[in-house]
Amino acid sequence: MELEEKVRAVEEVFEKLDREIASFQSWSGLHCAWGCGKCCYKADIEATILEFLPFAHYLYQQDLAYAWFEKLQGNDSSLCLILNPTQGGAGLCSEYKHRGLICRLFGYSARTNKYGNRELVTCQIIKTEQAGNYQQASQKIEESEGELPVMSHYYMQLHAIDFELARDFFPINEAMKRAIEVILHYYAYRS
């Protein structure tokens, strides 16, 4: 699969996931508080190279890849560099369309426990501030009545696109930097 095909395949996975999350939010009533982004401040968020390939490709198309590479290389912060706490609006992600898989999944997906049952993965804020909806959604999920994305299913979809680029997890900024390296290397030999 050519690089552009991989980028498009990841985007298609993300589009499908976004539709499933919207459906889950609709039937569960769960949602992030306006402008929250507290989960983005977690210092040990990890991602794969593949999930940031669409972002890196977008940066290359906008002639911003080298600048972002330098920015990522010269920064030792463990906080995601696309986090913008001064941004107004629903969230704090300056590149919301190009956010990684973990950024999409957290809050609105399930993991499978050791007994094969699905468990809702969400933040403490949603669990406490939307306790009624959270309890109802959790119960439906445990009874296999409520549909929602399952984390492992989406990571497996990425593995199917490119196992090498989806195999290893890195700190989020490192994953972005490596994705940009993949894109720059690819296009360096096609100019």
Tab-separated table of N, CA, C and O in Angstrom, residues 2-84:
chain	number	residue	atom	x	y	z
A	2	GLU	N	0.637	2.146	-0.912
A	2	GLU	CA	1.390	3.397	-0.978
A	2	GLU	C	1.043	4.285	0.223
A	2	GLU	O	-0.015	4.123	0.842
A	3	LEU	N	1.917	5.232	0.511
A	3	LEU	CA	1.735	6.089	1.681
A	3	LEU	C	0.411	6.845	1.649
A	3	LEU	O	-0.298	6.897	2.650
A	4	GLU	N	0.071	7.430	0.496
A	4	GLU	CA	-1.189	8.171	0.409
A	4	GLU	C	-2.384	7.265	0.685
A	4	GLU	O	-3.371	7.686	1.280
A	5	GLU	N	-2.291	5.999	0.269
A	5	GLU	CA	-3.357	5.032	0.537
A	5	GLU	C	-3.452	4.730	2.031
A	5	GLU	O	-4.549	4.582	2.569
A	6	LYS	N	-2.303	4.659	2.685
A	6	LYS	CA	-2.298	4.437	4.138
A	6	LYS	C	-2.946	5.616	4.861
A	6	LYS	O	-3.733	5.422	5.784
A	7	VAL	N	-2.586	6.818	4.441
A	7	VAL	CA	-3.170	8.017	5.051
A	7	VAL	C	-4.689	7.977	4.894
A	7	VAL	O	-5.427	8.191	5.865
A	8	ARG	N	-5.154	7.687	3.699
A	8	ARG	CA	-6.601	7.644	3.447
A	8	ARG	C	-7.262	6.522	4.242
A	8	ARG	O	-8.356	6.697	4.776
A	9	ALA	N	-6.603	5.376	4.342
A	9	ALA	CA	-7.157	4.256	5.108
A	9	ALA	C	-7.293	4.619	6.586
A	9	ALA	O	-8.314	4.302	7.217
A	10	VAL	N	-6.309	5.305	7.143
A	10	VAL	CA	-6.398	5.755	8.547
A	10	VAL	C	-7.532	6.759	8.690
A	10	VAL	O	-8.327	6.688	9.634
A	11	GLU	N	-7.631	7.681	7.748
A	11	GLU	CA	-8.719	8.664	7.800
A	11	GLU	C	-10.081	7.976	7.751
A	11	GLU	O	-11.007	8.400	8.449
A	12	GLU	N	-10.207	6.929	6.952
A	12	GLU	CA	-11.476	6.189	6.882
A	12	GLU	C	-11.789	5.501	8.206
A	12	GLU	O	-12.943	5.486	8.638
A	13	VAL	N	-10.777	4.949	8.862
A	13	VAL	CA	-10.974	4.349	10.190
A	13	VAL	C	-11.456	5.425	11.164
A	13	VAL	O	-12.404	5.211	11.923
A	14	PHE	N	-10.824	6.587	11.123
A	14	PHE	CA	-11.203	7.683	12.018
A	14	PHE	C	-12.626	8.169	11.734
A	14	PHE	O	-13.378	8.470	12.664
A	15	GLU	N	-12.997	8.260	10.458
A	15	GLU	CA	-14.351	8.706	10.100
A	15	GLU	C	-15.400	7.721	10.612
A	15	GLU	O	-16.431	8.132	11.153
A	16	LYS	N	-15.129	6.426	10.461
A	16	LYS	CA	-16.031	5.397	10.971
A	16	LYS	C	-16.136	5.504	12.495
A	16	LYS	O	-17.230	5.458	13.064
A	17	LEU	N	-15.000	5.656	13.142
A	17	LEU	CA	-14.991	5.795	14.602
A	17	LEU	C	-15.779	7.029	15.039
A	17	LEU	O	-16.577	6.957	15.981
A	18	ASP	N	-15.582	8.141	14.375
A	18	ASP	CA	-16.303	9.370	14.731
A	18	ASP	C	-17.817	9.171	14.619
A	18	ASP	O	-18.576	9.674	15.456
A	19	ARG	N	-18.262	8.429	13.596
A	19	ARG	CA	-19.698	8.136	13.461
A	19	ARG	C	-20.179	7.259	14.619
A	19	ARG	O	-21.256	7.488	15.177
A	20	GLU	N	-19.390	6.255	14.985
A	20	GLU	CA	-19.773	5.377	16.093
A	20	GLU	C	-19.814	6.142	17.418
A	20	GLU	O	-20.693	5.910	18.246
A	21	ILE	N	-18.870	7.030	17.606
A	21	ILE	CA	-18.860	7.834	18.836
A	21	ILE	C	-20.074	8.748	18.877
A	21	ILE	O	-20.722	8.889	19.921
A	22	ALA	N	-20.399	9.374	17.753
A	22	ALA	CA	-21.582	10.241	17.705
A	22	ALA	C	-22.839	9.445	18.041
A	22	ALA	O	-23.707	9.933	18.785
A	23	SER	N	-22.946	8.235	17.537
A	23	SER	CA	-24.092	7.380	17.849
A	23	SER	C	-24.123	7.041	19.336
A	23	SER	O	-25.176	7.105	19.975
A	24	PHE	N	-22.967	6.691	19.882
A	24	PHE	CA	-22.877	6.383	21.312
A	24	PHE	C	-23.288	7.592	22.155
A	24	PHE	O	-24.058	7.478	23.106
A	25	GLN	N	-22.757	8.763	21.815
A	25	GLN	CA	-23.104	9.974	22.559
A	25	GLN	C	-24.599	10.241	22.487
A	25	GLN	O	-25.207	10.667	23.463
A	26	SER	N	-25.193	9.977	21.339
A	26	SER	CA	-26.621	10.213	21.156
A	26	SER	C	-27.463	9.319	22.074
A	26	SER	O	-28.353	9.804	22.763
A	27	TRP	N	-27.171	8.003	22.087
A	27	TRP	CA	-28.016	7.132	22.901
A	27	TRP	C	-27.661	7.180	24.386
A	27	TRP	O	-28.515	6.951	25.229
A	28	SER	N	-26.394	7.516	24.710
A	28	SER	CA	-25.980	7.518	26.121
A	28	SER	C	-26.187	8.864	26.802
A	28	SER	O	-26.332	8.921	28.021
A	29	GLY	N	-26.183	9.932	26.010
A	29	GLY	CA	-26.273	11.273	26.593
A	29	GLY	C	-24.960	11.763	27.181
A	29	GLY	O	-24.890	12.866	27.722
A	30	LEU	N	-23.893	10.979	27.096
A	30	LEU	CA	-22.592	11.371	27.639
A	30	LEU	C	-21.881	12.316	26.674
A	30	LEU	O	-21.957	12.156	25.461
A	31	HIS	N	-21.179	13.281	27.246
A	31	HIS	CA	-20.451	14.251	26.440
A	31	HIS	C	-19.390	14.928	27.300
A	31	HIS	O	-19.506	14.954	28.530
A	32	CYS	N	-18.382	15.462	26.649
A	32	CYS	CA	-17.365	16.238	27.363
A	32	CYS	C	-17.935	17.616	27.691
A	32	CYS	O	-18.715	18.168	26.917
A	33	ALA	N	-17.523	18.152	28.821
A	33	ALA	CA	-17.924	19.514	29.182
A	33	ALA	C	-17.279	20.492	28.205
A	33	ALA	O	-16.149	20.286	27.746
A	34	TRP	N	-17.990	21.540	27.878
A	34	TRP	CA	-17.508	22.551	26.943
A	34	TRP	C	-16.151	23.091	27.401
A	34	TRP	O	-16.009	23.552	28.530
A	35	GLY	N	-15.147	22.986	26.541
A	35	GLY	CA	-13.828	23.546	26.819
A	35	GLY	C	-13.021	22.798	27.856
A	35	GLY	O	-12.028	23.322	28.359
A	36	CYS	N	-13.375	21.576	28.210
A	36	CYS	CA	-12.688	20.858	29.291
A	36	CYS	C	-11.246	20.511	28.910
A	36	CYS	O	-10.328	21.185	29.330
A	37	GLY	N	-11.043	19.448	28.194
A	37	GLY	CA	-9.696	19.050	27.792
A	37	GLY	C	-8.782	18.591	28.907
A	37	GLY	O	-7.569	18.498	28.718
A	38	LYS	N	-9.335	18.293	30.083
A	38	LYS	CA	-8.490	17.892	31.209
A	38	LYS	C	-7.682	16.637	30.892
A	38	LYS	O	-6.529	16.510	31.306
A	39	CYS	N	-8.256	15.711	30.148
A	39	CYS	CA	-7.543	14.471	29.800
A	39	CYS	C	-6.296	14.761	28.963
A	39	CYS	O	-5.328	13.996	28.993
A	40	CYS	N	-6.297	15.865	28.237
A	40	CYS	CA	-5.152	16.226	27.400
A	40	CYS	C	-3.930	16.616	28.222
A	40	CYS	O	-2.813	16.631	27.699
A	41	TYR	N	-4.125	16.929	29.479
A	41	TYR	CA	-3.017	17.343	30.338
A	41	TYR	C	-2.308	16.167	30.992
A	41	TYR	O	-1.370	16.355	31.750
A	42	LYS	N	-2.747	14.977	30.684
A	42	LYS	CA	-2.076	13.783	31.203
A	42	LYS	C	-0.708	13.710	30.521
A	42	LYS	O	-0.608	13.747	29.304
A	43	ALA	N	0.330	13.587	31.306
A	43	ALA	CA	1.688	13.698	30.768
A	43	ALA	C	2.204	12.435	30.080
A	43	ALA	O	3.202	12.489	29.379
A	44	ASP	N	1.540	11.317	30.246
A	44	ASP	CA	2.085	10.084	29.678
A	44	ASP	C	1.205	9.483	28.575
A	44	ASP	O	1.140	8.273	28.413
A	45	ILE	N	0.572	10.322	27.790
A	45	ILE	CA	-0.246	9.846	26.670
A	45	ILE	C	0.680	9.284	25.592
A	45	ILE	O	1.656	9.924	25.199
A	46	GLU	N	0.341	8.085	25.130
A	46	GLU	CA	1.147	7.457	24.096
A	46	GLU	C	0.304	7.215	22.847
A	46	GLU	O	-0.910	7.066	22.933
A	47	ALA	N	0.994	7.164	21.723
A	47	ALA	CA	0.322	6.965	20.438
A	47	ALA	C	1.263	6.215	19.500
A	47	ALA	O	2.460	6.109	19.761
A	48	THR	N	0.695	5.739	18.410
A	48	THR	CA	1.507	5.089	17.382
A	48	THR	C	1.828	6.093	16.283
A	48	THR	O	1.176	7.134	16.159
A	49	ILE	N	2.817	5.760	15.501
A	49	ILE	CA	3.185	6.610	14.363
A	49	ILE	C	2.019	6.682	13.371
A	49	ILE	O	1.674	7.757	12.882
A	50	LEU	N	1.401	5.530	13.109
A	50	LEU	CA	0.366	5.469	12.082
A	50	LEU	C	-0.809	6.397	12.365
A	50	LEU	O	-1.336	7.030	11.454
A	51	GLU	N	-1.201	6.519	13.627
A	51	GLU	CA	-2.367	7.350	13.906
A	51	GLU	C	-2.102	8.832	13.665
A	51	GLU	O	-3.042	9.612	13.517
A	52	PHE	N	-0.844	9.234	13.586
A	52	PHE	CA	-0.526	10.630	13.276
A	52	PHE	C	-0.039	10.828	11.837
A	52	PHE	O	0.351	11.920	11.457
A	53	LEU	N	-0.098	9.781	11.041
A	53	LEU	CA	0.273	9.911	9.632
A	53	LEU	C	-0.626	10.899	8.884
A	53	LEU	O	-0.121	11.717	8.112
A	54	PRO	N	-1.954	10.897	9.099
A	54	PRO	CA	-2.781	11.912	8.424
A	54	PRO	C	-2.395	13.348	8.806
A	54	PRO	O	-2.383	14.240	7.958
A	55	PHE	N	-2.061	13.567	10.076
A	55	PHE	CA	-1.638	14.898	10.522
A	55	PHE	C	-0.332	15.279	9.824
A	55	PHE	O	-0.206	16.389	9.294
A	56	ALA	N	0.619	14.363	9.809
A	56	ALA	CA	1.903	14.635	9.168
A	56	ALA	C	1.734	14.900	7.671
A	56	ALA	O	2.371	15.802	7.116
A	57	HIS	N	0.852	14.150	7.035
A	57	HIS	CA	0.587	14.347	5.607
A	57	HIS	C	-0.039	15.719	5.363
A	57	HIS	O	0.328	16.430	4.421
A	58	TYR	N	-0.980	16.071	6.213
A	58	TYR	CA	-1.602	17.396	6.132
A	58	TYR	C	-0.538	18.500	6.276
A	58	TYR	O	-0.527	19.470	5.510
A	59	LEU	N	0.356	18.342	7.249
A	59	LEU	CA	1.418	19.339	7.451
A	59	LEU	C	2.303	19.445	6.215
A	59	LEU	O	2.679	20.551	5.813
A	60	TYR	N	2.610	18.312	5.609
A	60	TYR	CA	3.436	18.324	4.401
A	60	TYR	C	2.714	19.074	3.281
A	60	TYR	O	3.318	19.907	2.595
A	61	GLN	N	1.435	18.807	3.110
A	61	GLN	CA	0.663	19.475	2.059
A	61	GLN	C	0.581	20.977	2.288
A	61	GLN	O	0.492	21.747	1.337
A	62	GLN	N	0.609	21.394	3.550
A	62	GLN	CA	0.527	22.819	3.882
A	62	GLN	C	1.909	23.468	3.973
A	62	GLN	O	2.023	24.625	4.382
A	63	ASP	N	2.946	22.717	3.626
A	63	ASP	CA	4.333	23.175	3.710
A	63	ASP	C	4.719	23.555	5.148
A	63	ASP	O	5.457	24.513	5.376
A	64	LEU	N	4.196	22.791	6.100
A	64	LEU	CA	4.470	23.040	7.516
A	64	LEU	C	5.214	21.886	8.187
A	64	LEU	O	5.526	21.956	9.373
A	65	ALA	N	5.511	20.842	7.450
A	65	ALA	CA	6.100	19.640	8.048
A	65	ALA	C	7.464	19.914	8.675
A	65	ALA	O	7.735	19.466	9.795
A	66	TYR	N	8.336	20.645	7.978
A	66	TYR	CA	9.666	20.914	8.522
A	66	TYR	C	9.582	21.777	9.780
A	66	TYR	O	10.280	21.529	10.758
A	67	ALA	N	8.706	22.770	9.753
A	67	ALA	CA	8.555	23.638	10.929
A	67	ALA	C	8.048	22.842	12.132
A	67	ALA	O	8.539	23.013	13.250
A	68	TRP	N	7.061	21.979	11.905
A	68	TRP	CA	6.541	21.153	12.996
A	68	TRP	C	7.584	20.155	13.469
A	68	TRP	O	7.687	19.876	14.669
A	69	PHE	N	8.354	19.603	12.551
A	69	PHE	CA	9.406	18.664	12.947
A	69	PHE	C	10.391	19.357	13.877
A	69	PHE	O	10.764	18.818	14.923
A	70	GLU	N	10.813	20.561	13.510
A	70	GLU	CA	11.738	21.339	14.350
A	70	GLU	C	11.107	21.650	15.712
A	70	GLU	O	11.758	21.543	16.751
A	71	LYS	N	9.853	22.033	15.682
A	71	LYS	CA	9.135	22.347	16.921
A	71	LYS	C	9.091	21.128	17.847
A	71	LYS	O	9.340	21.242	19.044
A	72	LEU	N	8.788	19.969	17.278
A	72	LEU	CA	8.705	18.737	18.069
A	72	LEU	C	10.083	18.278	18.537
A	72	LEU	O	10.241	17.801	19.661
A	73	GLN	N	11.080	18.440	17.687
A	73	GLN	CA	12.427	18.006	18.028
A	73	GLN	C	13.034	18.887	19.121
A	73	GLN	O	13.765	18.397	19.976
A	74	GLY	N	12.703	20.158	19.109
A	74	GLY	CA	13.275	21.092	20.072
A	74	GLY	C	12.488	21.223	21.359
A	74	GLY	O	12.788	22.076	22.193
A	75	ASN	N	11.478	20.396	21.540
A	75	ASN	CA	10.623	20.510	22.722
A	75	ASN	C	10.699	19.236	23.540
A	75	ASN	O	10.541	18.145	23.010
A	76	ASP	N	10.917	19.380	24.839
A	76	ASP	CA	10.999	18.207	25.702
A	76	ASP	C	9.772	18.061	26.605
A	76	ASP	O	9.768	17.284	27.541
A	77	SER	N	8.724	18.789	26.285
A	77	SER	CA	7.493	18.700	27.075
A	77	SER	C	6.830	17.346	26.850
A	77	SER	O	6.824	16.824	25.750
A	78	SER	N	6.258	16.817	27.903
A	78	SER	CA	5.519	15.562	27.760
A	78	SER	C	4.061	15.828	27.385
A	78	SER	O	3.337	14.907	27.027
A	79	LEU	N	3.636	17.084	27.450
A	79	LEU	CA	2.274	17.429	27.043
A	79	LEU	C	2.204	17.566	25.532
A	79	LEU	O	3.120	18.078	24.889
A	80	CYS	N	1.118	17.109	24.976
A	80	CYS	CA	0.902	17.144	23.534
A	80	CYS	C	1.044	18.566	22.995
A	80	CYS	O	0.440	19.500	23.527
A	81	LEU	N	1.820	18.720	21.941
A	81	LEU	CA	2.058	20.055	21.397
A	81	LEU	C	0.899	20.614	20.583
A	81	LEU	O	0.912	21.792	20.244
A	82	ILE	N	-0.091	19.781	20.261
A	82	ILE	CA	-1.249	20.353	19.579
A	82	ILE	C	-2.327	20.783	20.588
A	82	ILE	O	-3.358	21.304	20.203
A	83	LEU	N	-2.020	20.593	21.851
A	83	LEU	CA	-2.888	21.109	22.918
A	83	LEU	C	-2.716	22.619	22.966
A	83	LEU	O	-1.601	23.125	23.018
A	84	ASN	N	-3.827	23.331	22.934
A	84	ASN	CA	-3.777	24.788	22.975
A	84	ASN	C	-4.741	25.279	24.054
A	84	ASN	O	-5.932	25.476	23.786
